[in-house]
Amino acid sequence: MSKYYPELGLTREKLLKKVKSQMSKKRYEHVLAVEEQAIKLAKIHGVDEYKAGLAGLLHDYAKELPTEDFKRLIIEYELDRDLLSWGNNVLHGMVGIYKIQEDIGLKDEEILHAIKVHTVGCPEMSDLDKVVYVADYIEPHRDFPGVNKARKLAKEDLDEAVAYETRGTVKHLIDREIKIYPQTLETYNYYIDYLK
Ligand code: GDP
Ligand code: FE
Ligand code: FE
């Protein structure tokens, strides 16, 4: 029997079909890996495994949404107009949660918040936020210098793992001369002291 998501009124089969329809095969494999990784981290750190898994599965739901759709969501939901000047790397979490609510009916505020901040983070993240943020960075397909250190920290200490990841992201963006969303820097400033 397929797993059932009571608050969505959907079987796992139906939910997976919806997720799959929104993205490439490669990204679909990534979200399944983030789901599994988030559940593992939730177990280690005493976080709700169901919420971690569902957030992991849905975190990149809007990653391939056309720019026009993000524009519509920003205007329709009266979000900060400044978001209009950012690309979908920044928007797929921050604005993507509105698309997820429309398409899937997800209402759980804790899960929605974890998805909202999964790219840029925020100061004072909940443990669920941290689990999803970090799981996205270290899932088994990820391969970049520093990923093994990130994997080690993820098992030991969520705050250190968040700090290490944010440092890596900021470095990566600076090296490539990519604009940094101010909230990414707020996350950096808040967590960087956790790095030993
Ligand atoms: P993914 O969706 O699984 O690829 O992972 P993320 O949602 O964490 O990140 C998506 C992309 O956004 C990555 O290429 C990050 O480097 C990039 N990103 C993260 N923070 C920022 C930011 O502040 N500004 C910009 N422009 N890009 C960012
Ligand atoms: Fe993402
Ligand atoms: Fe992702």
mmCIF file with all atom_site columns, C-alpha atoms and ligand atoms in Angstrom:
data_model
loop_
_atom_site.group_PDB
_atom_site.id
_atom_site.type_symbol
_atom_site.label_atom_id
_atom_site.label_alt_id
_atom_site.label_comp_id
_atom_site.label_asym_id
_atom_site.label_entity_id
_atom_site.label_seq_id
_atom_site.pdbx_PDB_ins_code
_atom_site.Cartn_x
_atom_site.Cartn_y
_atom_site.Cartn_z
_atom_site.occupancy
_atom_site.B_iso_or_equiv
_atom_site.pdbx_formal_charge
_atom_site.auth_seq_id
_atom_site.auth_comp_id
_atom_site.auth_asym_id
_atom_site.auth_atom_id
_atom_site.pdbx_PDB_model_num
ATOM   1   C  CA  . MET A 1 1   ? 0.000  0.000  0.000   1.00 0.00 ? 1   MET A CA  1
ATOM   2   C  CA  . SER A 1 2   ? 1.210  3.442  -0.906  1.00 0.00 ? 2   SER A CA  1
ATOM   3   C  CA  . LYS A 1 3   ? 2.015  5.900  1.895   1.00 0.00 ? 3   LYS A CA  1
ATOM   4   C  CA  . TYR A 1 4   ? -0.706 8.501  2.454   1.00 0.00 ? 4   TYR A CA  1
ATOM   5   C  CA  . TYR A 1 5   ? -0.221 12.215 3.241   1.00 0.00 ? 5   TYR A CA  1
ATOM   6   C  CA  . PRO A 1 6   ? -3.361 13.013 5.254   1.00 0.00 ? 6   PRO A CA  1
ATOM   7   C  CA  . GLU A 1 7   ? -3.100 16.808 5.233   1.00 0.00 ? 7   GLU A CA  1
ATOM   8   C  CA  . LEU A 1 8   ? -2.659 16.806 1.448   1.00 0.00 ? 8   LEU A CA  1
ATOM   9   C  CA  . GLY A 1 9   ? -5.327 14.181 0.769   1.00 0.00 ? 9   GLY A CA  1
ATOM   10  C  CA  . LEU A 1 10  ? -2.812 12.487 -1.535  1.00 0.00 ? 10  LEU A CA  1
ATOM   11  C  CA  . THR A 1 11  ? -1.187 9.082  -1.796  1.00 0.00 ? 11  THR A CA  1
ATOM   12  C  CA  . ARG A 1 12  ? 2.587  9.080  -2.190  1.00 0.00 ? 12  ARG A CA  1
ATOM   13  C  CA  . GLU A 1 13  ? 2.100  7.829  -5.738  1.00 0.00 ? 13  GLU A CA  1
ATOM   14  C  CA  . LYS A 1 14  ? -0.037 10.864 -6.664  1.00 0.00 ? 14  LYS A CA  1
ATOM   15  C  CA  . LEU A 1 15  ? 2.278  13.293 -4.869  1.00 0.00 ? 15  LEU A CA  1
ATOM   16  C  CA  . LEU A 1 16  ? 5.355  11.896 -6.643  1.00 0.00 ? 16  LEU A CA  1
ATOM   17  C  CA  . LYS A 1 17  ? 3.571  12.222 -9.980  1.00 0.00 ? 17  LYS A CA  1
ATOM   18  C  CA  . LYS A 1 18  ? 2.908  15.919 -9.303  1.00 0.00 ? 18  LYS A CA  1
ATOM   19  C  CA  . VAL A 1 19  ? 6.500  16.568 -8.244  1.00 0.00 ? 19  VAL A CA  1
ATOM   20  C  CA  . LYS A 1 20  ? 7.901  14.667 -11.222 1.00 0.00 ? 20  LYS A CA  1
ATOM   21  C  CA  . SER A 1 21  ? 5.744  16.632 -13.677 1.00 0.00 ? 21  SER A CA  1
ATOM   22  C  CA  . GLN A 1 22  ? 7.454  19.889 -12.595 1.00 0.00 ? 22  GLN A CA  1
ATOM   23  C  CA  . MET A 1 23  ? 11.089 19.007 -13.243 1.00 0.00 ? 23  MET A CA  1
ATOM   24  C  CA  . SER A 1 24  ? 13.808 17.202 -15.148 1.00 0.00 ? 24  SER A CA  1
ATOM   25  C  CA  . LYS A 1 25  ? 14.646 13.592 -14.328 1.00 0.00 ? 25  LYS A CA  1
ATOM   26  C  CA  . LYS A 1 26  ? 17.911 14.717 -12.751 1.00 0.00 ? 26  LYS A CA  1
ATOM   27  C  CA  . ARG A 1 27  ? 16.215 17.198 -10.429 1.00 0.00 ? 27  ARG A CA  1
ATOM   28  C  CA  . TYR A 1 28  ? 13.575 14.596 -9.538  1.00 0.00 ? 28  TYR A CA  1
ATOM   29  C  CA  . GLU A 1 29  ? 16.365 12.247 -8.450  1.00 0.00 ? 29  GLU A CA  1
ATOM   30  C  CA  . HIS A 1 30  ? 17.865 15.134 -6.435  1.00 0.00 ? 30  HIS A CA  1
ATOM   31  C  CA  . VAL A 1 31  ? 14.619 15.823 -4.548  1.00 0.00 ? 31  VAL A CA  1
ATOM   32  C  CA  . LEU A 1 32  ? 14.186 12.126 -3.721  1.00 0.00 ? 32  LEU A CA  1
ATOM   33  C  CA  . ALA A 1 33  ? 17.772 12.119 -2.409  1.00 0.00 ? 33  ALA A CA  1
ATOM   34  C  CA  . VAL A 1 34  ? 17.146 15.268 -0.342  1.00 0.00 ? 34  VAL A CA  1
ATOM   35  C  CA  . GLU A 1 35  ? 14.007 13.652 1.113   1.00 0.00 ? 35  GLU A CA  1
ATOM   36  C  CA  . GLU A 1 36  ? 16.042 10.624 2.246   1.00 0.00 ? 36  GLU A CA  1
ATOM   37  C  CA  . GLN A 1 37  ? 18.930 12.762 3.509   1.00 0.00 ? 37  GLN A CA  1
ATOM   38  C  CA  . ALA A 1 38  ? 16.574 15.066 5.434   1.00 0.00 ? 38  ALA A CA  1
ATOM   39  C  CA  . ILE A 1 39  ? 14.918 12.070 7.135   1.00 0.00 ? 39  ILE A CA  1
ATOM   40  C  CA  . LYS A 1 40  ? 18.369 10.750 8.144   1.00 0.00 ? 40  LYS A CA  1
ATOM   41  C  CA  . LEU A 1 41  ? 19.403 14.112 9.619   1.00 0.00 ? 41  LEU A CA  1
ATOM   42  C  CA  . ALA A 1 42  ? 16.024 14.458 11.344  1.00 0.00 ? 42  ALA A CA  1
ATOM   43  C  CA  . LYS A 1 43  ? 16.586 11.077 13.045  1.00 0.00 ? 43  LYS A CA  1
ATOM   44  C  CA  . ILE A 1 44  ? 20.038 12.096 14.256  1.00 0.00 ? 44  ILE A CA  1
ATOM   45  C  CA  . HIS A 1 45  ? 18.956 15.510 15.569  1.00 0.00 ? 45  HIS A CA  1
ATOM   46  C  CA  . GLY A 1 46  ? 15.503 14.676 16.951  1.00 0.00 ? 46  GLY A CA  1
ATOM   47  C  CA  . VAL A 1 47  ? 13.505 16.561 14.323  1.00 0.00 ? 47  VAL A CA  1
ATOM   48  C  CA  . ASP A 1 48  ? 10.071 15.464 13.002  1.00 0.00 ? 48  ASP A CA  1
ATOM   49  C  CA  . GLU A 1 49  ? 10.963 12.929 10.273  1.00 0.00 ? 49  GLU A CA  1
ATOM   50  C  CA  . TYR A 1 50  ? 7.648  13.245 8.446   1.00 0.00 ? 50  TYR A CA  1
ATOM   51  C  CA  . LYS A 1 51  ? 8.001  17.024 8.117   1.00 0.00 ? 51  LYS A CA  1
ATOM   52  C  CA  . ALA A 1 52  ? 11.667 16.750 7.113   1.00 0.00 ? 52  ALA A CA  1
ATOM   53  C  CA  . GLY A 1 53  ? 10.846 14.180 4.426   1.00 0.00 ? 53  GLY A CA  1
ATOM   54  C  CA  . LEU A 1 54  ? 7.945  16.143 2.971   1.00 0.00 ? 54  LEU A CA  1
ATOM   55  C  CA  . ALA A 1 55  ? 9.944  19.398 2.964   1.00 0.00 ? 55  ALA A CA  1
ATOM   56  C  CA  . GLY A 1 56  ? 12.831 17.584 1.253   1.00 0.00 ? 56  GLY A CA  1
ATOM   57  C  CA  . LEU A 1 57  ? 10.531 16.145 -1.393  1.00 0.00 ? 57  LEU A CA  1
ATOM   58  C  CA  . LEU A 1 58  ? 8.929  19.522 -2.158  1.00 0.00 ? 58  LEU A CA  1
ATOM   59  C  CA  . HIS A 1 59  ? 11.846 21.946 -1.638  1.00 0.00 ? 59  HIS A CA  1
ATOM   60  C  CA  . ASP A 1 60  ? 12.695 22.387 -5.352  1.00 0.00 ? 60  ASP A CA  1
ATOM   61  C  CA  . TYR A 1 61  ? 9.121  22.064 -6.654  1.00 0.00 ? 61  TYR A CA  1
ATOM   62  C  CA  . ALA A 1 62  ? 9.309  25.527 -8.258  1.00 0.00 ? 62  ALA A CA  1
ATOM   63  C  CA  . LYS A 1 63  ? 12.942 25.433 -9.437  1.00 0.00 ? 63  LYS A CA  1
ATOM   64  C  CA  . GLU A 1 64  ? 11.967 25.144 -13.107 1.00 0.00 ? 64  GLU A CA  1
ATOM   65  C  CA  . LEU A 1 65  ? 9.008  27.518 -12.979 1.00 0.00 ? 65  LEU A CA  1
ATOM   66  C  CA  . PRO A 1 66  ? 9.135  30.182 -15.736 1.00 0.00 ? 66  PRO A CA  1
ATOM   67  C  CA  . THR A 1 67  ? 10.030 33.753 -14.685 1.00 0.00 ? 67  THR A CA  1
ATOM   68  C  CA  . GLU A 1 68  ? 6.550  34.903 -15.733 1.00 0.00 ? 68  GLU A CA  1
ATOM   69  C  CA  . ASP A 1 69  ? 4.980  32.612 -13.130 1.00 0.00 ? 69  ASP A CA  1
ATOM   70  C  CA  . PHE A 1 70  ? 7.222  34.005 -10.376 1.00 0.00 ? 70  PHE A CA  1
ATOM   71  C  CA  . LYS A 1 71  ? 6.195  37.513 -11.438 1.00 0.00 ? 71  LYS A CA  1
ATOM   72  C  CA  . ARG A 1 72  ? 2.527  36.578 -11.229 1.00 0.00 ? 72  ARG A CA  1
ATOM   73  C  CA  . LEU A 1 73  ? 2.975  35.064 -7.746  1.00 0.00 ? 73  LEU A CA  1
ATOM   74  C  CA  . ILE A 1 74  ? 4.911  38.102 -6.436  1.00 0.00 ? 74  ILE A CA  1
ATOM   75  C  CA  . ILE A 1 75  ? 2.185  40.469 -7.635  1.00 0.00 ? 75  ILE A CA  1
ATOM   76  C  CA  . GLU A 1 76  ? -0.815 38.305 -6.742  1.00 0.00 ? 76  GLU A CA  1
ATOM   77  C  CA  . TYR A 1 77  ? 0.381  37.584 -3.194  1.00 0.00 ? 77  TYR A CA  1
ATOM   78  C  CA  . GLU A 1 78  ? 1.608  41.176 -2.715  1.00 0.00 ? 78  GLU A CA  1
ATOM   79  C  CA  . LEU A 1 79  ? 5.156  40.079 -1.893  1.00 0.00 ? 79  LEU A CA  1
ATOM   80  C  CA  . ASP A 1 80  ? 8.089  42.506 -1.660  1.00 0.00 ? 80  ASP A CA  1
ATOM   81  C  CA  . ARG A 1 81  ? 8.500  44.069 -5.144  1.00 0.00 ? 81  ARG A CA  1
ATOM   82  C  CA  . ASP A 1 82  ? 12.260 43.858 -4.749  1.00 0.00 ? 82  ASP A CA  1
ATOM   83  C  CA  . LEU A 1 83  ? 11.889 40.133 -5.434  1.00 0.00 ? 83  LEU A CA  1
ATOM   84  C  CA  . LEU A 1 84  ? 11.096 41.021 -9.063  1.00 0.00 ? 84  LEU A CA  1
ATOM   85  C  CA  . SER A 1 85  ? 14.766 41.824 -9.630  1.00 0.00 ? 85  SER A CA  1
ATOM   86  C  CA  . TRP A 1 86  ? 16.007 38.372 -8.539  1.00 0.00 ? 86  TRP A CA  1
ATOM   87  C  CA  . GLY A 1 87  ? 16.250 35.187 -10.602 1.00 0.00 ? 87  GLY A CA  1
ATOM   88  C  CA  . ASN A 1 88  ? 14.744 31.803 -9.902  1.00 0.00 ? 88  ASN A CA  1
ATOM   89  C  CA  . ASN A 1 89  ? 17.779 30.584 -7.967  1.00 0.00 ? 89  ASN A CA  1
ATOM   90  C  CA  . VAL A 1 90  ? 16.661 32.960 -5.221  1.00 0.00 ? 90  VAL A CA  1
ATOM   91  C  CA  . LEU A 1 91  ? 12.921 32.825 -5.918  1.00 0.00 ? 91  LEU A CA  1
ATOM   92  C  CA  . HIS A 1 92  ? 12.188 29.094 -6.123  1.00 0.00 ? 92  HIS A CA  1
ATOM   93  C  CA  . GLY A 1 93  ? 12.064 28.823 -2.334  1.00 0.00 ? 93  GLY A CA  1
ATOM   94  C  CA  . MET A 1 94  ? 11.045 32.342 -1.268  1.00 0.00 ? 94  MET A CA  1
ATOM   95  C  CA  . VAL A 1 95  ? 8.215  32.547 -3.812  1.00 0.00 ? 95  VAL A CA  1
ATOM   96  C  CA  . GLY A 1 96  ? 7.937  28.857 -4.710  1.00 0.00 ? 96  GLY A CA  1
ATOM   97  C  CA  . ILE A 1 97  ? 5.993  28.172 -1.513  1.00 0.00 ? 97  ILE A CA  1
ATOM   98  C  CA  . TYR A 1 98  ? 2.990  30.012 -2.972  1.00 0.00 ? 98  TYR A CA  1
ATOM   99  C  CA  . LYS A 1 99  ? 2.993  27.737 -6.024  1.00 0.00 ? 99  LYS A CA  1
ATOM   100 C  CA  . ILE A 1 100 ? 3.257  24.696 -3.738  1.00 0.00 ? 100 ILE A CA  1
ATOM   101 C  CA  . GLN A 1 101 ? 0.241  25.906 -1.764  1.00 0.00 ? 101 GLN A CA  1
ATOM   102 C  CA  . GLU A 1 102 ? -1.713 26.428 -4.992  1.00 0.00 ? 102 GLU A CA  1
ATOM   103 C  CA  . ASP A 1 103 ? -0.819 23.091 -6.594  1.00 0.00 ? 103 ASP A CA  1
ATOM   104 C  CA  . ILE A 1 104 ? -0.556 20.772 -3.612  1.00 0.00 ? 104 ILE A CA  1
ATOM   105 C  CA  . GLY A 1 105 ? -2.473 22.484 -0.818  1.00 0.00 ? 105 GLY A CA  1
ATOM   106 C  CA  . LEU A 1 106 ? 0.391  22.241 1.665   1.00 0.00 ? 106 LEU A CA  1
ATOM   107 C  CA  . LYS A 1 107 ? -0.534 24.367 4.695   1.00 0.00 ? 107 LYS A CA  1
ATOM   108 C  CA  . ASP A 1 108 ? 1.925  23.286 7.393   1.00 0.00 ? 108 ASP A CA  1
ATOM   109 C  CA  . GLU A 1 109 ? 3.715  26.531 8.300   1.00 0.00 ? 109 GLU A CA  1
ATOM   110 C  CA  . GLU A 1 110 ? 6.842  24.782 9.600   1.00 0.00 ? 110 GLU A CA  1
ATOM   111 C  CA  . ILE A 1 111 ? 7.315  22.803 6.379   1.00 0.00 ? 111 ILE A CA  1
ATOM   112 C  CA  . LEU A 1 112 ? 6.546  25.849 4.229   1.00 0.00 ? 112 LEU A CA  1
ATOM   113 C  CA  . HIS A 1 113 ? 9.112  27.912 6.148   1.00 0.00 ? 113 HIS A CA  1
ATOM   114 C  CA  . ALA A 1 114 ? 11.809 25.251 5.700   1.00 0.00 ? 114 ALA A CA  1
ATOM   115 C  CA  . ILE A 1 115 ? 11.132 25.271 1.947   1.00 0.00 ? 115 ILE A CA  1
ATOM   116 C  CA  . LYS A 1 116 ? 10.998 29.077 1.870   1.00 0.00 ? 116 LYS A CA  1
ATOM   117 C  CA  . VAL A 1 117 ? 14.484 29.506 3.328   1.00 0.00 ? 117 VAL A CA  1
ATOM   118 C  CA  . HIS A 1 118 ? 16.170 26.392 1.892   1.00 0.00 ? 118 HIS A CA  1
ATOM   119 C  CA  . THR A 1 119 ? 18.384 28.440 -0.481  1.00 0.00 ? 119 THR A CA  1
ATOM   120 C  CA  . VAL A 1 120 ? 19.167 31.660 1.402   1.00 0.00 ? 120 VAL A CA  1
ATOM   121 C  CA  . GLY A 1 121 ? 18.594 30.589 5.011   1.00 0.00 ? 121 GLY A CA  1
ATOM   122 C  CA  . CYS A 1 122 ? 17.745 33.125 7.716   1.00 0.00 ? 122 CYS A CA  1
ATOM   123 C  CA  . PRO A 1 123 ? 18.928 33.998 11.224  1.00 0.00 ? 123 PRO A CA  1
ATOM   124 C  CA  . GLU A 1 124 ? 17.461 31.785 13.975  1.00 0.00 ? 124 GLU A CA  1
ATOM   125 C  CA  . MET A 1 125 ? 16.426 28.929 11.712  1.00 0.00 ? 125 MET A CA  1
ATOM   126 C  CA  . SER A 1 126 ? 14.334 26.159 13.276  1.00 0.00 ? 126 SER A CA  1
ATOM   127 C  CA  . ASP A 1 127 ? 15.950 22.723 13.458  1.00 0.00 ? 127 ASP A CA  1
ATOM   128 C  CA  . LEU A 1 128 ? 13.625 21.634 10.638  1.00 0.00 ? 128 LEU A CA  1
ATOM   129 C  CA  . ASP A 1 129 ? 14.849 24.585 8.514   1.00 0.00 ? 129 ASP A CA  1
ATOM   130 C  CA  . LYS A 1 130 ? 18.465 23.591 9.211   1.00 0.00 ? 130 LYS A CA  1
ATOM   131 C  CA  . VAL A 1 131 ? 17.883 19.924 8.377   1.00 0.00 ? 131 VAL A CA  1
ATOM   132 C  CA  . VAL A 1 132 ? 16.419 20.794 4.956   1.00 0.00 ? 132 VAL A CA  1
ATOM   133 C  CA  . TYR A 1 133 ? 19.021 23.512 4.236   1.00 0.00 ? 133 TYR A CA  1
ATOM   134 C  CA  . VAL A 1 134 ? 21.862 21.117 5.017   1.00 0.00 ? 134 VAL A CA  1
ATOM   135 C  CA  . ALA A 1 135 ? 20.328 17.972 3.436   1.00 0.00 ? 135 ALA A CA  1
ATOM   136 C  CA  . ASP A 1 136 ? 20.054 19.866 0.136   1.00 0.00 ? 136 ASP A CA  1
ATOM   137 C  CA  . TYR A 1 137 ? 23.783 20.634 0.281   1.00 0.00 ? 137 TYR A CA  1
ATOM   138 C  CA  . ILE A 1 138 ? 25.089 17.172 1.203   1.00 0.00 ? 138 ILE A CA  1
ATOM   139 C  CA  . GLU A 1 139 ? 22.765 14.644 -0.500  1.00 0.00 ? 139 GLU A CA  1
ATOM   140 C  CA  . PRO A 1 140 ? 24.806 11.788 -2.041  1.00 0.00 ? 140 PRO A CA  1
ATOM   141 C  CA  . HIS A 1 141 ? 24.816 13.174 -5.628  1.00 0.00 ? 141 HIS A CA  1
ATOM   142 C  CA  . ARG A 1 142 ? 26.574 16.363 -4.483  1.00 0.00 ? 142 ARG A CA  1
ATOM   143 C  CA  . ASP A 1 143 ? 30.253 16.443 -5.371  1.00 0.00 ? 143 ASP A CA  1
ATOM   144 C  CA  . PHE A 1 144 ? 32.332 19.559 -4.724  1.00 0.00 ? 144 PHE A CA  1
ATOM   145 C  CA  . PRO A 1 145 ? 35.397 20.415 -2.643  1.00 0.00 ? 145 PRO A CA  1
ATOM   146 C  CA  . GLY A 1 146 ? 34.319 20.540 0.988   1.00 0.00 ? 146 GLY A CA  1
ATOM   147 C  CA  . VAL A 1 147 ? 31.257 18.317 0.690   1.00 0.00 ? 147 VAL A CA  1
ATOM   148 C  CA  . ASN A 1 148 ? 32.762 15.623 2.931   1.00 0.00 ? 148 ASN A CA  1
ATOM   149 C  CA  . LYS A 1 149 ? 33.495 18.164 5.662   1.00 0.00 ? 149 LYS A CA  1
ATOM   150 C  CA  . ALA A 1 150 ? 29.891 19.395 5.308   1.00 0.00 ? 150 ALA A CA  1
ATOM   151 C  CA  . ARG A 1 151 ? 28.662 15.761 5.645   1.00 0.00 ? 151 ARG A CA  1
ATOM   152 C  CA  . LYS A 1 152 ? 30.736 15.267 8.794   1.00 0.00 ? 152 LYS A CA  1
ATOM   153 C  CA  . LEU A 1 153 ? 29.498 18.502 10.399  1.00 0.00 ? 153 LEU A CA  1
ATOM   154 C  CA  . ALA A 1 154 ? 25.898 17.660 9.468   1.00 0.00 ? 154 ALA A CA  1
ATOM   155 C  CA  . LYS A 1 155 ? 26.051 14.563 11.686  1.00 0.00 ? 155 LYS A CA  1
ATOM   156 C  CA  . GLU A 1 156 ? 27.739 16.372 14.567  1.00 0.00 ? 156 GLU A CA  1
ATOM   157 C  CA  . ASP A 1 157 ? 26.209 19.838 14.834  1.00 0.00 ? 157 ASP A CA  1
ATOM   158 C  CA  . LEU A 1 158 ? 23.473 21.485 12.759  1.00 0.00 ? 158 LEU A CA  1
ATOM   159 C  CA  . ASP A 1 159 ? 24.563 25.067 13.502  1.00 0.00 ? 159 ASP A CA  1
ATOM   160 C  CA  . GLU A 1 160 ? 28.139 24.370 12.449  1.00 0.00 ? 160 GLU A CA  1
ATOM   161 C  CA  . ALA A 1 161 ? 26.869 22.643 9.313   1.00 0.00 ? 161 ALA A CA  1
ATOM   162 C  CA  . VAL A 1 162 ? 24.689 25.663 8.476   1.00 0.00 ? 162 VAL A CA  1
ATOM   163 C  CA  . ALA A 1 163 ? 27.661 27.989 9.049   1.00 0.00 ? 163 ALA A CA  1
ATOM   164 C  CA  . TYR A 1 164 ? 29.977 25.885 6.872   1.00 0.00 ? 164 TYR A CA  1
ATOM   165 C  CA  . GLU A 1 165 ? 27.430 25.663 4.060   1.00 0.00 ? 165 GLU A CA  1
ATOM   166 C  CA  . THR A 1 166 ? 26.646 29.396 4.124   1.00 0.00 ? 166 THR A CA  1
ATOM   167 C  CA  . ARG A 1 167 ? 30.343 30.237 4.077   1.00 0.00 ? 167 ARG A CA  1
ATOM   168 C  CA  . GLY A 1 168 ? 30.771 27.931 1.060   1.00 0.00 ? 168 GLY A CA  1
ATOM   169 C  CA  . THR A 1 169 ? 27.789 29.436 -0.772  1.00 0.00 ? 169 THR A CA  1
ATOM   170 C  CA  . VAL A 1 170 ? 28.905 33.031 -0.173  1.00 0.00 ? 170 VAL A CA  1
ATOM   171 C  CA  . LYS A 1 171 ? 32.430 32.159 -1.336  1.00 0.00 ? 171 LYS A CA  1
ATOM   172 C  CA  . HIS A 1 172 ? 31.054 30.469 -4.440  1.00 0.00 ? 172 HIS A CA  1
ATOM   173 C  CA  . LEU A 1 173 ? 28.885 33.484 -5.300  1.00 0.00 ? 173 LEU A CA  1
ATOM   174 C  CA  . ILE A 1 174 ? 31.732 35.962 -4.791  1.00 0.00 ? 174 ILE A CA  1
ATOM   175 C  CA  . ASP A 1 175 ? 34.163 33.877 -6.877  1.00 0.00 ? 175 ASP A CA  1
ATOM   176 C  CA  . ARG A 1 176 ? 31.652 33.917 -9.734  1.00 0.00 ? 176 ARG A CA  1
ATOM   177 C  CA  . GLU A 1 177 ? 30.703 37.580 -9.271  1.00 0.00 ? 177 GLU A CA  1
ATOM   178 C  CA  . ILE A 1 178 ? 27.058 36.688 -8.642  1.00 0.00 ? 178 ILE A CA  1
ATOM   179 C  CA  . LYS A 1 179 ? 24.816 39.037 -6.621  1.00 0.00 ? 179 LYS A CA  1
ATOM   180 C  CA  . ILE A 1 180 ? 24.192 37.961 -3.059  1.00 0.00 ? 180 ILE A CA  1
ATOM   181 C  CA  . TYR A 1 181 ? 20.651 38.200 -1.745  1.00 0.00 ? 181 TYR A CA  1
ATOM   182 C  CA  . PRO A 1 182 ? 20.801 40.256 1.490   1.00 0.00 ? 182 PRO A CA  1
ATOM   183 C  CA  . GLN A 1 183 ? 19.161 37.482 3.533   1.00 0.00 ? 183 GLN A CA  1
ATOM   184 C  CA  . THR A 1 184 ? 22.014 35.140 2.558   1.00 0.00 ? 184 THR A CA  1
ATOM   185 C  CA  . LEU A 1 185 ? 24.400 37.595 4.232   1.00 0.00 ? 185 LEU A CA  1
ATOM   186 C  CA  . GLU A 1 186 ? 22.149 37.844 7.286   1.00 0.00 ? 186 GLU A CA  1
ATOM   187 C  CA  . THR A 1 187 ? 22.366 34.052 7.545   1.00 0.00 ? 187 THR A CA  1
ATOM   188 C  CA  . TYR A 1 188 ? 26.144 34.217 7.160   1.00 0.00 ? 188 TYR A CA  1
ATOM   189 C  CA  . ASN A 1 189 ? 26.494 36.896 9.861   1.00 0.00 ? 189 ASN A CA  1
ATOM   190 C  CA  . TYR A 1 190 ? 24.240 35.033 12.269  1.00 0.00 ? 190 TYR A CA  1
ATOM   191 C  CA  . TYR A 1 191 ? 25.839 31.571 11.900  1.00 0.00 ? 191 TYR A CA  1
ATOM   192 C  CA  . ILE A 1 192 ? 29.501 32.211 11.089  1.00 0.00 ? 192 ILE A CA  1
ATOM   193 C  CA  . ASP A 1 193 ? 30.537 32.348 14.764  1.00 0.00 ? 193 ASP A CA  1
ATOM   194 C  CA  . TYR A 1 194 ? 29.490 28.686 15.117  1.00 0.00 ? 194 TYR A CA  1
ATOM   195 C  CA  . LEU A 1 195 ? 32.450 27.599 12.972  1.00 0.00 ? 195 LEU A CA  1
ATOM   196 C  CA  . LYS A 1 196 ? 35.230 26.412 15.236  1.00 0.00 ? 196 LYS A CA  1
HETATM 197 P  P1  . GDP B 2 .   ? 19.382 23.640 -5.595  1.00 0.00 ? 1   GDP B P1  1
HETATM 198 O  O1  . GDP B 2 .   ? 18.070 24.336 -5.842  1.00 0.00 ? 1   GDP B O1  1
HETATM 199 O  O2  . GDP B 2 .   ? 19.245 22.230 -5.164  1.00 0.00 ? 1   GDP B O2  1
HETATM 200 O  O3  . GDP B 2 .   ? 20.323 23.775 -6.756  1.00 0.00 ? 1   GDP B O3  1
HETATM 201 O  O4  . GDP B 2 .   ? 20.110 24.393 -4.349  1.00 0.00 ? 1   GDP B O4  1
HETATM 202 P  P2  . GDP B 2 .   ? 19.786 25.791 -3.651  1.00 0.00 ? 1   GDP B P2  1
HETATM 203 O  O5  . GDP B 2 .   ? 18.327 26.062 -3.666  1.00 0.00 ? 1   GDP B O5  1
HETATM 204 O  O6  . GDP B 2 .   ? 20.438 25.755 -2.307  1.00 0.00 ? 1   GDP B O6  1
HETATM 205 O  O7  . GDP B 2 .   ? 20.570 26.874 -4.512  1.00 0.00 ? 1   GDP B O7  1
HETATM 206 C  C1  . GDP B 2 .   ? 20.223 27.204 -5.819  1.00 0.00 ? 1   GDP B C1  1
HETATM 207 C  C2  . GDP B 2 .   ? 21.264 28.133 -6.390  1.00 0.00 ? 1   GDP B C2  1
HETATM 208 O  O8  . GDP B 2 .   ? 21.129 29.425 -5.815  1.00 0.00 ? 1   GDP B O8  1
HETATM 209 C  C3  . GDP B 2 .   ? 22.715 27.704 -6.143  1.00 0.00 ? 1   GDP B C3  1
HETATM 210 O  O9  . GDP B 2 .   ? 23.420 27.835 -7.365  1.00 0.00 ? 1   GDP B O9  1
HETATM 211 C  C4  . GDP B 2 .   ? 23.202 28.701 -5.119  1.00 0.00 ? 1   GDP B C4  1
HETATM 212 O  O10 . GDP B 2 .   ? 24.591 28.936 -5.245  1.00 0.00 ? 1   GDP B O10 1
HETATM 213 C  C5  . GDP B 2 .   ? 22.410 29.929 -5.488  1.00 0.00 ? 1   GDP B C5  1
HETATM 214 N  N1  . GDP B 2 .   ? 22.290 30.911 -4.404  1.00 0.00 ? 1   GDP B N1  1
HETATM 215 C  C6  . GDP B 2 .   ? 22.306 30.715 -3.061  1.00 0.00 ? 1   GDP B C6  1
HETATM 216 N  N2  . GDP B 2 .   ? 22.245 31.895 -2.401  1.00 0.00 ? 1   GDP B N2  1
HETATM 217 C  C7  . GDP B 2 .   ? 22.181 32.864 -3.344  1.00 0.00 ? 1   GDP B C7  1
HETATM 218 C  C8  . GDP B 2 .   ? 22.144 34.289 -3.296  1.00 0.00 ? 1   GDP B C8  1
HETATM 219 O  O11 . GDP B 2 .   ? 22.154 34.926 -2.248  1.00 0.00 ? 1   GDP B O11 1
HETATM 220 N  N3  . GDP B 2 .   ? 22.138 34.959 -4.497  1.00 0.00 ? 1   GDP B N3  1
HETATM 221 C  C9  . GDP B 2 .   ? 22.133 34.302 -5.695  1.00 0.00 ? 1   GDP B C9  1
HETATM 222 N  N4  . GDP B 2 .   ? 22.112 35.025 -6.801  1.00 0.00 ? 1   GDP B N4  1
HETATM 223 N  N5  . GDP B 2 .   ? 22.171 32.961 -5.770  1.00 0.00 ? 1   GDP B N5  1
HETATM 224 C  C10 . GDP B 2 .   ? 22.200 32.255 -4.622  1.00 0.00 ? 1   GDP B C10 1
HETATM 225 FE FE  . FE  B 3 .   ? 16.733 24.731 -4.250  1.00 0.00 ? 2   FE  B FE  1
HETATM 226 FE FE  . FE  B 3 .   ? 17.739 21.332 -4.017  1.00 0.00 ? 3   FE  B FE  1
#
